[in-house]
Coordinates of C-alpha atoms and ligand atoms in Angstrom, one line a residue:
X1 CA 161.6 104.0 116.7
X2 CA 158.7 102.7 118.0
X3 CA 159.0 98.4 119.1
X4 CA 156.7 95.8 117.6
X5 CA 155.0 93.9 120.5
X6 CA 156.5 90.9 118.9
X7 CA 160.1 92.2 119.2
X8 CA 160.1 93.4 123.4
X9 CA 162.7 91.7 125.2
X10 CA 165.8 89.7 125.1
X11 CA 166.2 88.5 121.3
X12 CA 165.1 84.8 122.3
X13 CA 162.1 85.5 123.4
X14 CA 160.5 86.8 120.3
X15 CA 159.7 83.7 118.3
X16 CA 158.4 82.4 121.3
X17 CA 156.1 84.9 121.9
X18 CA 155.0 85.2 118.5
X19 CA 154.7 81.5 117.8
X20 CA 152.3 81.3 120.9
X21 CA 150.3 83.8 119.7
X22 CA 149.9 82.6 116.5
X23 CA 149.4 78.8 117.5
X24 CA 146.2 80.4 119.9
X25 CA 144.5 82.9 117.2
X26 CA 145.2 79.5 114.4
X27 CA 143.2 77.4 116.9
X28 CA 140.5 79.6 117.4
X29 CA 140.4 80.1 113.4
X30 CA 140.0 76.4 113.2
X31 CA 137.4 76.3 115.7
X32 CA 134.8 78.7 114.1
X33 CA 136.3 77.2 110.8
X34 CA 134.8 73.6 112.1
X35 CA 131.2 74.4 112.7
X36 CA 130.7 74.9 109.2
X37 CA 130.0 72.2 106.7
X38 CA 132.1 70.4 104.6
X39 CA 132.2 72.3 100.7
X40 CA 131.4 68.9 99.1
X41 CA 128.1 69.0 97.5
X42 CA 125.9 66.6 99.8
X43 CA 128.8 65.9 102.5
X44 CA 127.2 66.6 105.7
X45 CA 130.3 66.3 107.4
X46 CA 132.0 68.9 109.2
X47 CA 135.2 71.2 108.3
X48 CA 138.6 70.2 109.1
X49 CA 141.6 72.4 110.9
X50 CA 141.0 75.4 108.2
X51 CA 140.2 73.6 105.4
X52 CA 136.7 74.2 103.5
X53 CA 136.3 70.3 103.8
X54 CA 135.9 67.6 105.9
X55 CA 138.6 65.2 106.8
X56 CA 138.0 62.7 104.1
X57 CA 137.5 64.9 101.2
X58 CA 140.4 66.9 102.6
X59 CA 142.8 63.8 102.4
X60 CA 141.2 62.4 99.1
X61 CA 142.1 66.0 97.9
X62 CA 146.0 66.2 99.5
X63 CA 146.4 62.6 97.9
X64 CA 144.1 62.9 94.4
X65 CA 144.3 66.5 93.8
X66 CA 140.3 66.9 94.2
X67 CA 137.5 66.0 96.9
X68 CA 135.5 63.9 94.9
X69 CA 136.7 63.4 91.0
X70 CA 136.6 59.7 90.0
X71 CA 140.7 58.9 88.4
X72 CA 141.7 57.9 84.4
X73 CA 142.4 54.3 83.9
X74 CA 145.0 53.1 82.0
X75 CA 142.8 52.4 78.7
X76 CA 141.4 56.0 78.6
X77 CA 144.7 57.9 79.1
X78 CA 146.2 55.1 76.2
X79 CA 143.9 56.7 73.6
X80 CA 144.8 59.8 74.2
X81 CA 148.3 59.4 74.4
X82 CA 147.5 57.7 70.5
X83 CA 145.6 60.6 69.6
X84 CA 148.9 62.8 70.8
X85 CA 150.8 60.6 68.0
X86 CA 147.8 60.5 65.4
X87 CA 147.9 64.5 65.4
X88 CA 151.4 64.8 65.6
X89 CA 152.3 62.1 62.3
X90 CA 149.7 64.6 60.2
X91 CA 152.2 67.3 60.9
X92 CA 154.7 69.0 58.4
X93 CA 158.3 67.9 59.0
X94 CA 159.3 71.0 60.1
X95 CA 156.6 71.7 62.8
X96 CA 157.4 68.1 64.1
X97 CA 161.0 69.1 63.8
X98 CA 160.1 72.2 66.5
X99 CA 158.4 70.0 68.6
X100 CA 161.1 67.4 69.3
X101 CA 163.9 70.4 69.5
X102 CA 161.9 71.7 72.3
X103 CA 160.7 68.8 73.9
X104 CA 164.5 67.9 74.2
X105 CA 165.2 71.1 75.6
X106 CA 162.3 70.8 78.2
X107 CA 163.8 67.1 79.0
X108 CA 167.3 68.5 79.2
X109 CA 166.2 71.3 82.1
X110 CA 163.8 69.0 83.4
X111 CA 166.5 66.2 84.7
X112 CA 168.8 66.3 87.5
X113 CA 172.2 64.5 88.8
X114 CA 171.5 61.3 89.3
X115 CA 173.5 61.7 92.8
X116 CA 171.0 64.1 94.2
X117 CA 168.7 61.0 94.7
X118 CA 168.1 60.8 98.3
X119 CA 167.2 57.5 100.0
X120 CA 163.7 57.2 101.5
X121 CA 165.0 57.6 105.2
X122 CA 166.4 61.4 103.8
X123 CA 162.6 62.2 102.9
X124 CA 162.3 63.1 106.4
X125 CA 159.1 65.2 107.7
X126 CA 161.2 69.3 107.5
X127 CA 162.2 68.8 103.8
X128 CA 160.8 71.3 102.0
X129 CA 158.2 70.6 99.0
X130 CA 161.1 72.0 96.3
X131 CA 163.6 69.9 97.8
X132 CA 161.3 67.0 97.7
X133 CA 160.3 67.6 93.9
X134 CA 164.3 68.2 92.9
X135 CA 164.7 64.7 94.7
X136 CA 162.2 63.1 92.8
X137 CA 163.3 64.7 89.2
X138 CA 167.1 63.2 90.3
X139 CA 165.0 60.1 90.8
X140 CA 163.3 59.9 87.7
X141 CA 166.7 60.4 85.9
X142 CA 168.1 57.6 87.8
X143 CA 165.4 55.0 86.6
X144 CA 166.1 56.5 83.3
X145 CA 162.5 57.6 82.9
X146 CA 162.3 59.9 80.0
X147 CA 160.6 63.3 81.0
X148 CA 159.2 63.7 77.6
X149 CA 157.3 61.1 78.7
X150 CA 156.1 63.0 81.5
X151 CA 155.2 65.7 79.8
X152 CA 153.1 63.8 77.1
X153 CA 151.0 62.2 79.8
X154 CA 150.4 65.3 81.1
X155 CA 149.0 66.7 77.9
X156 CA 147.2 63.1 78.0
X157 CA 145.6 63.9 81.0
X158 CA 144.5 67.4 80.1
X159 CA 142.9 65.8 77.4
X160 CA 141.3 63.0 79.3
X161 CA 140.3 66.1 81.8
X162 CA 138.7 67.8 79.1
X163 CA 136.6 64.8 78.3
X164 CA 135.9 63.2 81.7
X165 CA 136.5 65.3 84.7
X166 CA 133.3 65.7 87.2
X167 CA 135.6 67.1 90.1
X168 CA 135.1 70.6 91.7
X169 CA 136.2 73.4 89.2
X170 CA 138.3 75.0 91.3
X171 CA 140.5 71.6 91.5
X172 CA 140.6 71.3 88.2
X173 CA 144.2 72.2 87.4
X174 CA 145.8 70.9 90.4
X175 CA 143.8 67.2 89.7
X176 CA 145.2 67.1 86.3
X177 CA 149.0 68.2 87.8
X178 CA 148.7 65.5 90.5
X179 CA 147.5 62.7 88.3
X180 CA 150.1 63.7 85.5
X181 CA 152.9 62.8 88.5
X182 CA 150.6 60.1 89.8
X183 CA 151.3 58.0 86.2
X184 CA 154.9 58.8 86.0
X185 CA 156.1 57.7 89.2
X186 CA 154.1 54.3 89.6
X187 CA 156.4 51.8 91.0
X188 CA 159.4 54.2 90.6
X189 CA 161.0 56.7 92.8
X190 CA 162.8 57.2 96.5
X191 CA 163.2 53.3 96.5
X192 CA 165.8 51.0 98.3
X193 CA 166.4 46.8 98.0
X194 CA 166.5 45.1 101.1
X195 CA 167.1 41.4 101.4
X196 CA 165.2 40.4 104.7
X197 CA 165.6 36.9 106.1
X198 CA 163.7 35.3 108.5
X199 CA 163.8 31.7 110.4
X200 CA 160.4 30.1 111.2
X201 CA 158.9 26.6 112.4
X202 CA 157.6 24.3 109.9
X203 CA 154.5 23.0 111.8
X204 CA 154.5 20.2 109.4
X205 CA 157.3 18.1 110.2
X206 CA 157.7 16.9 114.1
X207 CA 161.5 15.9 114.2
X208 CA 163.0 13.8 116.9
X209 CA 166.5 15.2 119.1
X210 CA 167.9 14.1 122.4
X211 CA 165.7 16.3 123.5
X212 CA 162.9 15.5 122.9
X213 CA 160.7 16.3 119.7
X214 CA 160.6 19.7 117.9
X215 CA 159.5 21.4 114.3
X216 CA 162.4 21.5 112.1
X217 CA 163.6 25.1 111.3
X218 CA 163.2 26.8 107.9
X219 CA 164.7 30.0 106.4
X220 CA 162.9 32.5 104.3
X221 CA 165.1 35.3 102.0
X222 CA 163.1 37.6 100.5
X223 CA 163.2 41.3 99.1
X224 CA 161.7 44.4 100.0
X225 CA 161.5 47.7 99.0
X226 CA 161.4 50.3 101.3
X227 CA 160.0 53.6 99.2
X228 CA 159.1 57.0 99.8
X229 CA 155.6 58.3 99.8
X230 CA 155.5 60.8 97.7
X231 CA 152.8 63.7 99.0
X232 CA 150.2 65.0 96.6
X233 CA 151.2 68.8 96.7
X234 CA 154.8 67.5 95.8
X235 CA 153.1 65.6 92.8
X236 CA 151.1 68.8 91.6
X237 CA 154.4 70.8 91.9
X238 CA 156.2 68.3 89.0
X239 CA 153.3 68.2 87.3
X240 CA 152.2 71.2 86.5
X241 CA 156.3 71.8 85.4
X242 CA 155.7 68.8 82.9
X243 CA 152.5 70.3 81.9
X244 CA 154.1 73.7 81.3
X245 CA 156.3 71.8 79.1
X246 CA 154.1 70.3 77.2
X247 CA 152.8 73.6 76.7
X248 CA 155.6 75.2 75.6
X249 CA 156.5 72.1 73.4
X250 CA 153.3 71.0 71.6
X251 CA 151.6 74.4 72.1
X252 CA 148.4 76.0 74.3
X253 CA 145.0 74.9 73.6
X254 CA 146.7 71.5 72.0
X255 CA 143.2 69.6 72.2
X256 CA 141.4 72.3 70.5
X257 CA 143.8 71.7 67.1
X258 CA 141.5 70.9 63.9
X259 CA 142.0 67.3 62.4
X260 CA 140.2 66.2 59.3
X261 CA 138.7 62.5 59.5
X262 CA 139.3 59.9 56.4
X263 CA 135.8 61.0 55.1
X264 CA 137.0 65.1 54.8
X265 CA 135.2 66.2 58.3
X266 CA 136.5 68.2 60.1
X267 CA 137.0 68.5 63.9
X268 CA 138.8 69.2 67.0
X269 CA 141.2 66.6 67.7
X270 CA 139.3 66.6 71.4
X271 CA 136.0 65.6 69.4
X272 CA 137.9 63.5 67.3
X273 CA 140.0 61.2 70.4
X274 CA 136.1 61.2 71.7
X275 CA 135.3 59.6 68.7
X276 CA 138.1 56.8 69.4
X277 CA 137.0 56.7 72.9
X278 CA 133.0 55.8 71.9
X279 CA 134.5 53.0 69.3
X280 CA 136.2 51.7 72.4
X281 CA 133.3 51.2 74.7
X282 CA 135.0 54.2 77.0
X283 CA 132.5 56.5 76.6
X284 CA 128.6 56.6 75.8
X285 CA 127.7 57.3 72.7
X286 CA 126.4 61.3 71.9
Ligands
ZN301 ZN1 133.1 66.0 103.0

C-alpha cells in the first residue's frame, strides 16, 4: 500500500509535518486573499486573514451577524412581538391549542440541567462552539428564562427583518439568528457575584497622629460581575435552534398569514404590523 507523504516516519511526526504545511499554504492563501478589497459596498479597505472583508466589517459581522446592517431597537421588535399576540388571539381554540403544545415541547428539548452551567473562567478559549451553546441553554434555564420566549423573539425578529433589514443578502439568516440570541441573553448568562473591597485616602480630611498628619482611610464594598462574552457564531448557533422552533411551532412563512383589519381589508399580517409600525412614528409612511 502506497504511504501518504503526510504519514512517512515515526507516528509523531505526522501532525507536525502536516500542521506545518498547512500553516505555510494558509498563509500564503491569506496573502493573495489580502490584496483584494474588502466585499462591502464602498469599503476601500483591504481583506482580512481569508475573509472576503476587511477587519472591521469582519468583526462587526463575527459580533452582529452582518458587515454593515443597522440593529432593531427595543420599540420596533415590541410591535412585532404584539402583532405575534394580535394574530395569534384571532385564532380558533384549537389551532392556539397546537401552538402552545408544541411550543412546550420545543421549550422542554430546548432547556438543560441547570448544573451544566459553567462559570465564566470554564469558557476558556478550546471549548468548542456546541459546548459553549449547551452552556448557555443550561444558563438560560438557570435564570429561569423561558425559551418560548426565545423563540417568539426570534419570530419577532424575522419579522422586523422582513421590514427593516438593509444588510448584505447573504447575511441575512445568520443576522436575524445572532440578534434573536443577542435579545435573549442581555444582562443574563455565564455570570458570577463578586464582592470586591478596596481601602483608599480620603483627600478631604487631613487628620493629626503622633506621627505626623495623614488622610484618614476609607473602605469601599462593592459588587461585580464577572460574565462571559458570549461570541457571535455561538449566538447564531442558538438562534437559529429558537428560530427553527418557532417554525415548527407557529408555522413557515408566519408573516405572510392573512389578517382582516376592523374595516373588512384584508392583508398580510407583515403589511398589517407595518401598518402599526407607521402609526408609531417607526417607519415612513408608504
Ligand atoms: Zn470593509
Amino acid at each position: 500500500m502506497p504511504v501518504a507523504d503526510h504519514a512517512r516516519g515515526r507516528p509523531v511526526a505526522w501532525f507536525t509535518q502536516d500542521r506545518s504545511g498547512r500553516k505555510h499554504k494558509l498563509r500564503a492563501a491569506k496573502a493573495v486573499n489580502e490584496t483584494g478589497k474588502c466585499a462591502v459596498a464602498r469599503c476601500e479597505d483591504h481583506r482580512a486573514g481569508l475573509s472576503s472583508l476587511c477587519r472591521k466589517h469582519a468583526d462587526r459581522l463575527k459580533d452582529i451577524g452582518d458587515p454593515v446592517a443597522r440593529v432593531p431597537t427595543r420599540n420596533e421588535i415590541v410591535i412585532f412581538e404584539k402583532a405575534i399576540d394580535l394574530y395569534l388571539a384571532t385564532l380558533p381554540e384549537r389551532r392556539r391549542r397546537e401552538i402552545a403544545t408544541e411550543l412546550d415541547n420545543r421549550a422542554r428539548v430546548f432547556q438543560r440541567p441547570v448544573t451544566w452551567a459553567a462559570m465564566p473562567s470554564d469558557m476558556h478559549r478550546r471549548l468548542p462552539q456546541q459546548a459553549r451553546a449547551e452552556i448557555i441553554k443550561a444558563w438560560l434555564t438557570k435564570d429561569a428564562k423561558d425559551p418560548r420566549g426565545f423563540f417568539k423573539r426570534a419570530l419577532a425578529i424575522e419579522g422586523w427583518a422582513a421590514v427593516y433589514f438593509d444588510g448584505m443578502p447573504r447575511y441575512r439568516r445568520r443576522f436575524i439568528a445572532t440578534h434573536a440570541t443577542s435579545w435573549a441573553t442581555t444582562r443574563g448568562t455565564p455570570s458570577k457575584k463578586l464582592t470586591r473591597r478596596s481601602v483608599k485616602d480620603d483627600p478631604t480630611t487631613v487628620i493629626s497622629t503622633p506621627n505626623g498628619w495623614r488622610h484618614p482611610k476609607i473602605e469601599t464594598i462593592w459588587t461585580e460581575y464577572q460574565r462571559a462574552h458570549i461570541s457571535g457564531p455561538v449566538k447564531a448557533r442558538l438562534g437559529q435552534e429558537a428560530l427553527d422552533a418557532a417554525h415548527h411551532a407557529y408555522g413557515r412563512g408566519f408573516w405572510d398569514n392573512a389578517v382582516s383589519t376592523q374595516d373588512g381589508q384584508d392583508m398580510t399580517l407583515l403589511d398589517y404590523t407595518k401598518l402599526a409600525l407607521r402609526a408609531a412614528g417607526l417607519l415612513p409612511p408608504a
